[in-house]
Amino acid sequence: KAMCSGKLQTGLLVAGYFVYLLVGAAVFQALERTAEKREKMAAAQMKEAFLQSFRQLTVVEMEQFMRNLTEAIQNGVYPVGNESQFEESNWDFSNSFFFAGTVVSTIGYGTLHPRTVGGQIFCVFFALFGIPLNIVFLHRVGKMLSLLCKKLGKFLYEKGMRKKKIKFLTLLFFLATGILVFLCLPSVFFQITEGWSYSEGIYFAFITLSTIGFGDYVIGKQSGRKYFSYYRVLVAIWILFGLAWIALLFNL
């Protein structure tokens, strides 16, 4: 009964956690997408006006243009290419889910952030409840992985191995497996998908899973590259389970 109850609690926690992220993604998308579209239209008009009159611009007007351009880029609007690129949104559901994941995991790349008053206020309350939920989720997943450690240790103990050696081998096994699954293989994936070098993929994976999140490398931002649907959702899930692996290592 205790085992069934534990599995039920774990199942409900996992389900509740992902529902929380899905709801957060839907709300961020609803609050931010319209405002982003207005900013993109304004950036497109600014670009068009510049192309038509750049020969006659004064120094003051040129400086104002550079300030507007810098502000647009800081807001995640890149006025490059043709008008079809302005139809792509930073706040589609995949990007919104990725943003929700980076909020509760406290990575915070800084390249995507809410601009509307409603989005900013919602972000405060979403993080207020989401960060503790994320900690509980990671603790539970880490606990489940710890059970695998115990089973592996028990198996080795039955084979006549000493306890100190078992602890060392268990730690080594989960360290090597985690590095392969959460650092080495994803880096190959990022190298193919993003066009980065392998070392850049390793760097991004480490900076992300350590929750440093400089924001100098962010997925899905390469202009001219085609990304498959829900690419960022997949990466968000990798981040969540990667953080659970990091938590397990600290536990061990």
Coordinates of C-alpha atoms in Angstrom, one line a residue:
K1 CA 0.0 0.0 0.0
A2 CA 2.8 2.4 0.9
M3 CA 4.5 1.7 -2.4
C4 CA 1.3 2.2 -4.4
S5 CA 0.7 5.4 -2.5
G6 CA 4.2 6.6 -3.3
K7 CA 3.8 5.9 -7.0
L8 CA 0.5 7.7 -7.0
Q9 CA 2.0 10.7 -5.3
T10 CA 4.9 10.7 -7.8
G11 CA 2.5 10.4 -10.7
L12 CA 0.3 13.2 -9.5
L13 CA 3.3 15.4 -8.8
V14 CA 4.8 14.8 -12.3
A15 CA 1.3 15.4 -13.9
G16 CA 0.7 18.5 -11.8
Y17 CA 4.1 19.9 -12.6
F18 CA 3.7 19.6 -16.4
V19 CA 0.2 20.9 -16.2
Y20 CA 1.5 24.0 -14.3
L21 CA 4.1 24.5 -17.1
L22 CA 1.5 24.1 -19.8
V23 CA -0.9 26.5 -18.2
G24 CA 1.9 29.0 -17.7
A25 CA 3.0 28.7 -21.3
A26 CA -0.6 29.3 -22.5
V27 CA -1.0 32.4 -20.3
F28 CA 2.4 33.9 -21.4
Q29 CA 1.5 33.3 -25.0
A30 CA -1.9 35.0 -24.6
L31 CA -0.4 38.0 -22.8
E32 CA 2.7 38.6 -24.8
R33 CA 2.1 37.6 -28.4
T34 CA -0.1 40.6 -29.4
A35 CA 2.3 43.1 -27.9
E36 CA 5.2 41.4 -29.7
K37 CA 3.4 41.6 -33.0
R38 CA 3.0 45.4 -32.5
E39 CA 6.7 45.7 -31.7
K40 CA 7.6 43.8 -34.8
M41 CA 5.4 46.0 -37.0
A42 CA 6.9 49.1 -35.5
A43 CA 10.4 47.7 -36.1
A44 CA 9.5 46.9 -39.8
Q45 CA 8.2 50.4 -40.3
M46 CA 11.3 51.9 -38.7
K47 CA 13.5 49.8 -41.0
E48 CA 11.4 50.9 -44.1
A49 CA 11.6 54.6 -43.1
F50 CA 15.4 54.3 -42.7
L51 CA 15.9 52.6 -46.1
Q52 CA 13.9 55.4 -47.7
S53 CA 15.7 58.3 -46.1
F54 CA 19.0 57.2 -44.7
R55 CA 21.0 59.5 -47.0
Q56 CA 19.2 62.5 -45.5
L57 CA 19.4 61.5 -41.9
T58 CA 21.1 63.9 -39.4
V59 CA 23.5 62.6 -36.7
V60 CA 20.7 63.0 -34.1
E61 CA 18.3 61.1 -36.2
M62 CA 20.9 58.3 -36.8
E63 CA 21.5 58.0 -33.1
Q64 CA 17.8 57.8 -32.4
F65 CA 17.5 55.0 -35.0
M66 CA 20.4 53.1 -33.3
R67 CA 18.6 53.5 -29.9
N68 CA 15.4 52.2 -31.4
L69 CA 17.2 49.3 -33.1
T70 CA 19.0 48.4 -29.9
E71 CA 15.7 48.5 -27.9
A72 CA 14.0 46.2 -30.5
I73 CA 16.8 43.6 -30.3
Q74 CA 16.7 43.7 -26.5
N75 CA 13.0 42.9 -26.7
G76 CA 13.7 39.9 -29.0
V77 CA 12.7 41.6 -32.2
Y78 CA 15.3 41.2 -35.0
P79 CA 14.3 43.4 -38.0
V80 CA 16.2 41.4 -40.6
G81 CA 15.0 39.7 -43.8
N82 CA 11.7 40.0 -45.5
E83 CA 8.2 40.6 -43.9
S84 CA 7.5 36.8 -43.7
Q85 CA 10.0 36.5 -40.9
F86 CA 7.9 39.0 -38.8
E87 CA 5.1 36.4 -38.8
E88 CA 7.2 34.1 -36.7
S89 CA 6.6 34.7 -33.0
N90 CA 8.9 34.4 -30.0
W91 CA 5.8 33.7 -28.0
D92 CA 4.3 30.7 -29.8
F93 CA 3.4 27.8 -27.6
S94 CA 6.8 26.0 -27.9
N95 CA 8.8 29.1 -27.0
S96 CA 6.3 30.0 -24.2
F97 CA 6.7 26.5 -22.7
F98 CA 10.5 26.9 -22.9
F99 CA 10.3 30.2 -21.2
A100 CA 8.1 28.8 -18.4
G101 CA 10.7 26.1 -17.9
T102 CA 13.6 28.5 -17.6
V103 CA 11.6 30.6 -15.1
V104 CA 10.8 27.8 -12.6
S105 CA 14.3 26.3 -13.0
T106 CA 15.8 29.8 -12.4
I107 CA 18.1 29.7 -15.5
G108 CA 16.7 32.9 -16.9
Y109 CA 18.7 33.4 -20.1
G110 CA 17.4 37.0 -20.4
T111 CA 16.9 36.8 -24.2
L112 CA 13.1 36.4 -23.8
H113 CA 11.1 38.2 -21.1
P114 CA 7.6 39.5 -20.7
R115 CA 7.0 43.1 -21.8
T116 CA 3.4 43.7 -20.9
V117 CA 2.3 44.7 -17.4
G118 CA 0.1 41.6 -17.2
G119 CA 2.9 39.3 -18.4
Q120 CA 5.3 40.7 -15.8
I121 CA 2.8 40.5 -12.9
F122 CA 1.9 36.9 -13.9
C123 CA 5.6 36.0 -14.2
V124 CA 6.1 37.1 -10.5
F125 CA 3.3 34.8 -9.2
F126 CA 4.2 32.0 -11.7
A127 CA 7.8 32.0 -10.4
L128 CA 6.6 32.4 -6.7
F129 CA 4.8 29.1 -6.8
G130 CA 6.7 27.5 -9.7
I131 CA 10.2 27.6 -8.2
P132 CA 9.2 25.7 -5.0
L133 CA 7.2 23.2 -7.2
N134 CA 10.3 22.7 -9.3
I135 CA 12.4 22.0 -6.2
V136 CA 9.8 19.4 -5.0
F137 CA 9.7 17.9 -8.5
L138 CA 13.5 17.6 -8.7
H139 CA 13.7 16.1 -5.2
R140 CA 11.1 13.5 -6.1
V141 CA 12.8 12.6 -9.4
G142 CA 16.2 12.5 -7.6
K143 CA 14.7 10.2 -5.0
M144 CA 13.5 7.8 -7.7
L145 CA 17.0 7.8 -9.2
S146 CA 18.4 7.1 -5.7
L147 CA 16.3 4.0 -5.6
L148 CA 18.0 2.8 -8.7
C149 CA 21.3 3.5 -7.0
K150 CA 20.3 1.4 -4.0
K151 CA 19.2 -1.5 -6.3
L152 CA 22.5 -1.3 -8.1
G153 CA 24.4 -1.3 -4.8
K154 CA 22.3 -4.2 -3.5
F155 CA 23.1 -6.2 -6.6
L156 CA 26.8 -5.5 -6.3
Y157 CA 26.7 -6.3 -2.5
E158 CA 25.2 -9.7 -3.2
K159 CA 28.1 -10.3 -5.6
G160 CA 30.4 -10.0 -2.7
M161 CA 31.7 -6.4 -3.3
R162 CA 32.7 -4.2 -0.4
K163 CA 30.5 -1.2 0.6
K164 CA 33.1 1.5 0.0
K165 CA 33.8 0.1 -3.5
I166 CA 30.1 -0.1 -4.2
K167 CA 29.6 3.6 -3.3
F168 CA 32.5 4.6 -5.6
L169 CA 31.3 2.5 -8.5
T170 CA 27.7 3.7 -8.1
L171 CA 28.8 7.3 -8.1
L172 CA 31.1 6.7 -11.1
F173 CA 28.3 4.9 -13.0
F174 CA 25.7 7.7 -12.6
L175 CA 28.3 10.3 -13.2
A176 CA 29.5 8.7 -16.5
T177 CA 25.9 7.9 -17.6
G178 CA 24.7 11.4 -16.9
I179 CA 27.6 13.0 -18.7
L180 CA 26.9 10.9 -21.7
V181 CA 23.1 11.3 -21.7
F182 CA 22.8 15.0 -20.6
L183 CA 26.0 16.5 -21.9
C184 CA 27.7 14.6 -24.7
L185 CA 24.7 13.3 -26.7
P186 CA 22.7 16.6 -26.5
S187 CA 25.8 18.5 -27.6
V188 CA 25.8 16.4 -30.9
F189 CA 22.1 17.3 -31.2
F190 CA 22.8 21.0 -30.8
Q191 CA 25.7 20.8 -33.2
I192 CA 23.4 19.5 -35.9
T193 CA 20.4 21.6 -35.1
E194 CA 22.0 24.9 -34.3
G195 CA 25.1 24.7 -36.4
W196 CA 27.4 25.2 -33.4
S197 CA 30.7 23.5 -32.9
Y198 CA 30.7 20.5 -30.5
S199 CA 32.6 22.5 -27.9
E200 CA 29.9 25.3 -28.1
G201 CA 27.3 22.6 -27.6
I202 CA 29.1 21.2 -24.5
Y203 CA 29.4 24.8 -23.2
F204 CA 25.7 25.6 -23.7
A205 CA 24.7 22.3 -22.0
F206 CA 26.9 22.9 -19.0
I207 CA 25.9 26.6 -18.6
T208 CA 22.2 25.6 -18.8
L209 CA 22.2 22.6 -16.4
S210 CA 24.3 24.5 -13.9
T211 CA 21.6 27.2 -14.1
I212 CA 24.2 29.9 -14.8
G213 CA 22.3 30.8 -18.0
F214 CA 24.5 33.6 -19.5
G215 CA 22.2 34.0 -22.5
D216 CA 25.2 34.2 -25.0
Y217 CA 24.0 30.9 -26.5
V218 CA 20.3 30.2 -26.8
I219 CA 18.5 27.6 -28.8
G220 CA 16.2 28.3 -31.7
K221 CA 17.6 31.8 -32.5
Q222 CA 19.8 31.1 -35.5
S223 CA 18.4 33.2 -38.4
G224 CA 17.8 31.3 -41.6
R225 CA 17.7 27.9 -39.9
K226 CA 14.5 25.8 -39.9
Y227 CA 13.6 24.2 -36.5
F228 CA 11.1 21.4 -36.1
S229 CA 7.9 21.9 -34.2
Y230 CA 8.2 21.7 -30.4
Y231 CA 12.0 21.7 -30.6
R232 CA 12.1 24.0 -27.5
V233 CA 9.6 21.9 -25.6
L234 CA 12.0 18.9 -26.1
V235 CA 14.9 21.0 -24.9
A236 CA 12.9 22.2 -21.8
I237 CA 12.2 18.6 -20.9
W238 CA 15.9 17.8 -21.3
I239 CA 16.7 20.7 -18.9
L240 CA 14.3 19.5 -16.2
F241 CA 15.6 15.9 -16.2
G242 CA 19.2 17.2 -16.5
L243 CA 18.6 19.3 -13.3
A244 CA 17.3 16.2 -11.6
W245 CA 20.5 14.3 -12.5
I246 CA 22.6 17.2 -11.1
A247 CA 20.5 17.0 -7.9
L248 CA 21.2 13.3 -7.7
L249 CA 24.9 13.8 -8.0
F250 CA 24.9 16.3 -5.1
N251 CA 22.8 13.7 -3.1
L252 CA 25.3 11.0 -3.8

